[in-house]
Tab-separated table of C-alpha atoms in Angstrom:
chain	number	residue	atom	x	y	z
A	1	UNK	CA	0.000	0.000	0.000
A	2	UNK	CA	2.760	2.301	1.010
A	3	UNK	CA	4.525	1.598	-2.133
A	4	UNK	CA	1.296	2.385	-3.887
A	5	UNK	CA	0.863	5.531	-2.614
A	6	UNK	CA	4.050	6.843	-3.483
A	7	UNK	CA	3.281	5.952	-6.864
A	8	UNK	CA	0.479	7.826	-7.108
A	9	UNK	CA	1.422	10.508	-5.444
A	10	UNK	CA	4.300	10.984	-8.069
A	11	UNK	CA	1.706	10.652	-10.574
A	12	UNK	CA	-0.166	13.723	-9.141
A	13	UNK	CA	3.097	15.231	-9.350
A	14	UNK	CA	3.903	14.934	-12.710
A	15	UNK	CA	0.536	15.543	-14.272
A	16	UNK	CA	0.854	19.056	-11.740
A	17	UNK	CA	4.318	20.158	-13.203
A	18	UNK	CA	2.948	19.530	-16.465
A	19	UNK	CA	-0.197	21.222	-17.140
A	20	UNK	CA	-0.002	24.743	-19.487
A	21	UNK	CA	0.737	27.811	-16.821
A	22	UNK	CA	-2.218	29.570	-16.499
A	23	UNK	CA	-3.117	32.749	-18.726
A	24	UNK	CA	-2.737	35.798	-16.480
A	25	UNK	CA	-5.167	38.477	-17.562
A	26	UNK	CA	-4.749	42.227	-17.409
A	27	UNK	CA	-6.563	45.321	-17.446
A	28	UNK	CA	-6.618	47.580	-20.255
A	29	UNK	CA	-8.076	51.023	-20.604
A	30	UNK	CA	-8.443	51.106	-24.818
A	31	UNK	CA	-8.343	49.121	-27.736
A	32	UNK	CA	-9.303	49.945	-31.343
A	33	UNK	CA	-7.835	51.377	-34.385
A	34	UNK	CA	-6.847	54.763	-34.869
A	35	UNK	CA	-9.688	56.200	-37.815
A	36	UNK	CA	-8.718	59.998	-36.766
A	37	UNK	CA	-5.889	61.697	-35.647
A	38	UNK	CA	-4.708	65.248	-34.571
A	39	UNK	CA	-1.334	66.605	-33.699
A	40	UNK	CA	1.230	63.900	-35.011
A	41	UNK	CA	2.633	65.612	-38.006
A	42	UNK	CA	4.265	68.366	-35.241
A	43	UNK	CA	4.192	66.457	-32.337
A	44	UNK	CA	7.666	65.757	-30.331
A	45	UNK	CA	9.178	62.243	-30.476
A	46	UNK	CA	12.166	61.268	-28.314
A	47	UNK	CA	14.007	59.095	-30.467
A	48	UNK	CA	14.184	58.647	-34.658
A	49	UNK	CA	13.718	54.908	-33.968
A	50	UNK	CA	10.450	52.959	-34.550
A	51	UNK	CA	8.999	51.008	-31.837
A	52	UNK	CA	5.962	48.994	-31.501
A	53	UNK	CA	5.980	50.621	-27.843
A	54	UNK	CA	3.879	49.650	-24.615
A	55	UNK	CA	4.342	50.430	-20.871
A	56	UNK	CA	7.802	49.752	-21.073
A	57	UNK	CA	8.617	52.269	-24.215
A	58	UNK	CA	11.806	54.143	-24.677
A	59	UNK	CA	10.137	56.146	-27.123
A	60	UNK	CA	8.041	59.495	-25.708
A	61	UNK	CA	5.600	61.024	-27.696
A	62	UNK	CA	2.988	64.074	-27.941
A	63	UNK	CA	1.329	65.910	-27.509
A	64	UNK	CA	-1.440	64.490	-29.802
A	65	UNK	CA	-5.345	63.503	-29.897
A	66	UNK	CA	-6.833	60.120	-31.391
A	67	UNK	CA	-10.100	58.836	-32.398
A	68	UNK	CA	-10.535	55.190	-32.303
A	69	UNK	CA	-12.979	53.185	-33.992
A	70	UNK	CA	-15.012	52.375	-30.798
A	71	UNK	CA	-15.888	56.030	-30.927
A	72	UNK	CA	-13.237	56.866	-27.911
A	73	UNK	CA	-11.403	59.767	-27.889
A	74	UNK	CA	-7.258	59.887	-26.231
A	75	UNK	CA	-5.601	62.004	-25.611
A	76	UNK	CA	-1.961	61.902	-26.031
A	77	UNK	CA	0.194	64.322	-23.887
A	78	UNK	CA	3.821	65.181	-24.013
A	79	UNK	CA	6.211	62.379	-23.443
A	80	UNK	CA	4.083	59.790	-23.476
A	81	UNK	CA	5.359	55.590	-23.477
A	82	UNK	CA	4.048	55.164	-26.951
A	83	UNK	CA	4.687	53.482	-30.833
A	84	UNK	CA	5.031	54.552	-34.084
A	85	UNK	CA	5.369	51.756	-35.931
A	86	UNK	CA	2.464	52.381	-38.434
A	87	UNK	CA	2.194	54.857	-41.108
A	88	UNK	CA	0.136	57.461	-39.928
A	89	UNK	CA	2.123	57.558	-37.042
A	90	UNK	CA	5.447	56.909	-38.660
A	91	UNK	CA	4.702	60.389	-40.596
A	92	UNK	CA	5.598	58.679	-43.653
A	93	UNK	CA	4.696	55.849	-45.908
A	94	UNK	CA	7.004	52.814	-45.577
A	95	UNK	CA	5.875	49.582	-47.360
A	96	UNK	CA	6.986	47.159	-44.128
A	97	UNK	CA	4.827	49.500	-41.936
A	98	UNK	CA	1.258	48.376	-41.349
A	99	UNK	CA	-0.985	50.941	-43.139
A	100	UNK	CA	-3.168	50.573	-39.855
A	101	UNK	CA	-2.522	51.411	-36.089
A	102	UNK	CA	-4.253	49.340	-33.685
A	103	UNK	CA	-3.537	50.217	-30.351
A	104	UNK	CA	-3.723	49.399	-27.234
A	105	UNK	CA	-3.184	51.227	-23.918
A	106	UNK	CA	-4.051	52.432	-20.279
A	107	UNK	CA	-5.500	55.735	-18.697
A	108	UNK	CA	-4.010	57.942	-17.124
A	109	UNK	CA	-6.805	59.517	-15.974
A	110	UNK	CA	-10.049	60.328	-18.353
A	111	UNK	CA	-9.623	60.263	-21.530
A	112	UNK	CA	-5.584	60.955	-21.227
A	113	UNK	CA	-3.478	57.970	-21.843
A	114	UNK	CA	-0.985	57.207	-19.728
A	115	UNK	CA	0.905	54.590	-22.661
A	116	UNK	CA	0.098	53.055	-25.461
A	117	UNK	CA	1.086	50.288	-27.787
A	118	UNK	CA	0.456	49.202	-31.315
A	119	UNK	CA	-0.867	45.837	-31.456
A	120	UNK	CA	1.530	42.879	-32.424
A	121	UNK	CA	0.394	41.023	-35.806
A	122	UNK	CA	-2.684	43.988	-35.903
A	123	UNK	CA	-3.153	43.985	-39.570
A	124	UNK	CA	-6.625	44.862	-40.021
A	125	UNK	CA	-8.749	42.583	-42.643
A	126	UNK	CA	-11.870	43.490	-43.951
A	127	UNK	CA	-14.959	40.690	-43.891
A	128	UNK	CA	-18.152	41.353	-45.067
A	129	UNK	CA	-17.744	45.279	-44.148
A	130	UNK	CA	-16.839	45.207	-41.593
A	131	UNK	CA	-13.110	45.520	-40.167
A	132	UNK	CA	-11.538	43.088	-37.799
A	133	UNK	CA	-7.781	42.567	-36.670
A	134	UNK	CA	-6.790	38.504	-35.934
A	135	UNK	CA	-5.199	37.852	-32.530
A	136	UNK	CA	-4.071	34.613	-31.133
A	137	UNK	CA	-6.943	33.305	-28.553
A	138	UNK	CA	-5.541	31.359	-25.659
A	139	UNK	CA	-8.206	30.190	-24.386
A	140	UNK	CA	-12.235	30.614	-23.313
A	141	UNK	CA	-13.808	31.492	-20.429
A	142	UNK	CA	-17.266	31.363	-20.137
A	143	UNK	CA	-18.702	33.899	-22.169
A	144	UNK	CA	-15.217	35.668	-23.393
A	145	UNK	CA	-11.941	34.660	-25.426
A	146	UNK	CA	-8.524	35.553	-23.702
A	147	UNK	CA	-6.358	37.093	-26.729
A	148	UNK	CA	-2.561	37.664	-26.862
A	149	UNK	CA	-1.973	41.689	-27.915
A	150	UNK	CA	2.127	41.566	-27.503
A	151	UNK	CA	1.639	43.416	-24.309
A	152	UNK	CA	-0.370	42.109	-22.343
A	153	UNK	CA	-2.994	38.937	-22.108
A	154	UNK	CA	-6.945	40.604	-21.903
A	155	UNK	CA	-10.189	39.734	-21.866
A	156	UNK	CA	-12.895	40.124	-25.226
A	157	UNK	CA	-16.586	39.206	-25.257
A	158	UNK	CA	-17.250	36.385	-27.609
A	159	UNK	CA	-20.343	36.584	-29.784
A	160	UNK	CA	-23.538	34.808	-28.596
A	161	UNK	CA	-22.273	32.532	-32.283
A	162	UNK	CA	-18.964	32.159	-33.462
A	163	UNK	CA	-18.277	31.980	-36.838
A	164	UNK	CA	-15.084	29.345	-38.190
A	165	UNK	CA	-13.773	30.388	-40.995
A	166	UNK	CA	-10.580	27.884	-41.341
A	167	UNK	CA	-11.050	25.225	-38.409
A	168	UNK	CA	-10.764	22.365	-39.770
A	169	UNK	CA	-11.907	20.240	-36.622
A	170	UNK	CA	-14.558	22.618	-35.275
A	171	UNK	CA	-18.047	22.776	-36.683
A	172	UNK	CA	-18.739	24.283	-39.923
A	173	UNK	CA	-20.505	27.622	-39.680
A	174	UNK	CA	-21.529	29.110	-36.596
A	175	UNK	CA	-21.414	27.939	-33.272
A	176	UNK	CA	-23.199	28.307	-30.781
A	177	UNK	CA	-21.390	29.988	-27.854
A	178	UNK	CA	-23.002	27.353	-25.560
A	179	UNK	CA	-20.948	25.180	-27.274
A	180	UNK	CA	-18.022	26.718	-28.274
A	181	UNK	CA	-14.302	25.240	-27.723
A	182	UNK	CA	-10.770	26.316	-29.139
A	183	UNK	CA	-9.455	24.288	-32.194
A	184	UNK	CA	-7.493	21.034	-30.858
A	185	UNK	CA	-4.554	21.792	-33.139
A	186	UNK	CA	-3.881	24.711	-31.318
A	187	UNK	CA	-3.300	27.931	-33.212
A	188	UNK	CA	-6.677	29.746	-32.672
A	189	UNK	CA	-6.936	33.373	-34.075
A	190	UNK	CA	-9.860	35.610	-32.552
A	191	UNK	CA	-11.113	37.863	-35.377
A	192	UNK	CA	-12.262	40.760	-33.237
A	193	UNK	CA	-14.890	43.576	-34.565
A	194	UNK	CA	-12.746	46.739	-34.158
A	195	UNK	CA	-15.781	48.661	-33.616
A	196	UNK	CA	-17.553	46.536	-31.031
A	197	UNK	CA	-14.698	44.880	-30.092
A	198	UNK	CA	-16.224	41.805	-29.874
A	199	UNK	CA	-14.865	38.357	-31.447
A	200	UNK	CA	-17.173	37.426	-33.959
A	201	UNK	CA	-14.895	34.549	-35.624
A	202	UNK	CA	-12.117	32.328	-35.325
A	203	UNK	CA	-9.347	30.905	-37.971
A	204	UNK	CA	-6.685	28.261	-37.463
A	205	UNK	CA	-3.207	28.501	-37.997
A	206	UNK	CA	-2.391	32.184	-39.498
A	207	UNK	CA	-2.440	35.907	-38.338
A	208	UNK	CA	-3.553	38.853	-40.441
């Protein structure tokens, strides 16, 4: 018996140390893509490099004002943790810049940011008009996805029925939310509304 029990107690031990760490999720004070902007053709930048910034940015920017595609307004001030690695925030065209700024970032107080990031992989695609950018989805809980944004983990609604557009082993078509799981290959992409920021569909095994 004894000898049993350290068996299975090393059992419980293994099957522990090897189960997937568990998704931390973060805050975030606003997500969406830029679709207005004010200020960034004489605002001050710290540095002539290109960054996709974040909270941890060497690159300071502002001040400047932008209008996301959820309809919320930030504002930028001086020396802000930001990115520029997009054209319309690059302040020129460059054909390896996304045409696009998604972004990502935390308040400061209302409606001031106090950082912001572009989006890693946040080419936006265009489905049945309406505009979506494809992040990897880690995993679901209840009634939202848990997405990967290069930053930082967070947490999206899902719609009440996904829609699979390139899963091979899920269900064709929609599905119901009631009765919605990730892919078992792994490699899930949320494609989030950039407007409602909801995910509305999921794809297997690409981004943007």
């Amino acid at each position: 018996m004894r000898v049993l029990g350290i068996l299975l107690a090393t059992a419980l031990l293994i099957a522990a140390c090897s189960r997937e760490p568990a998704v931390t999720v973060e805050e975030f004070g606003f997500f969406g893509e830029i679709v207005d902007l004010q200020g960034v053709d004489t605002w001050s930048v710290s540095s002539d490099f290109f960054t996709t910034g974040g909270p941890q940015s060497e690159l300071k920017v502002g001040p400047a004002e932008f209008l996301l595609s959820t309809g919320v307004t930030v504002s930028v001030p001086p020396s802000t943790r930001g990115g520029n690695l997009c054209d319309p925030l690059a302040g020129y065209s460059d054909p390896t810049f996304p045409d696009e700024c998604v972004i990502l970032g935390e308040w400061a107080s209302d409606g001031v940011a106090a950082w912001f990031g572009l989006v890693a992989g946040g080419d936006v695609i265009v489905q049945d008009g309406a505009r979506y950018v494809s992040l990897q989805m880690l995993e679901v809980k209840g009634a939202n996805g848990i997405v990967r944004t290069g930053f930082r983990d967070i947490s999206l609604p899902l719609t009440d029925e996904i829609e699979n557009v390139g899963c091979f082993d899920l269900r064709d078509g929609y599905i119901p939310l009631s009765g919605f799981a990730l892919s078992s290959s792994g490699g899930s992409y949320a494609l989030i509304n950039l407007e409602t920021t909801v995910i509305e569909k999921i794809d297997c095994g690409y981004e943007g």
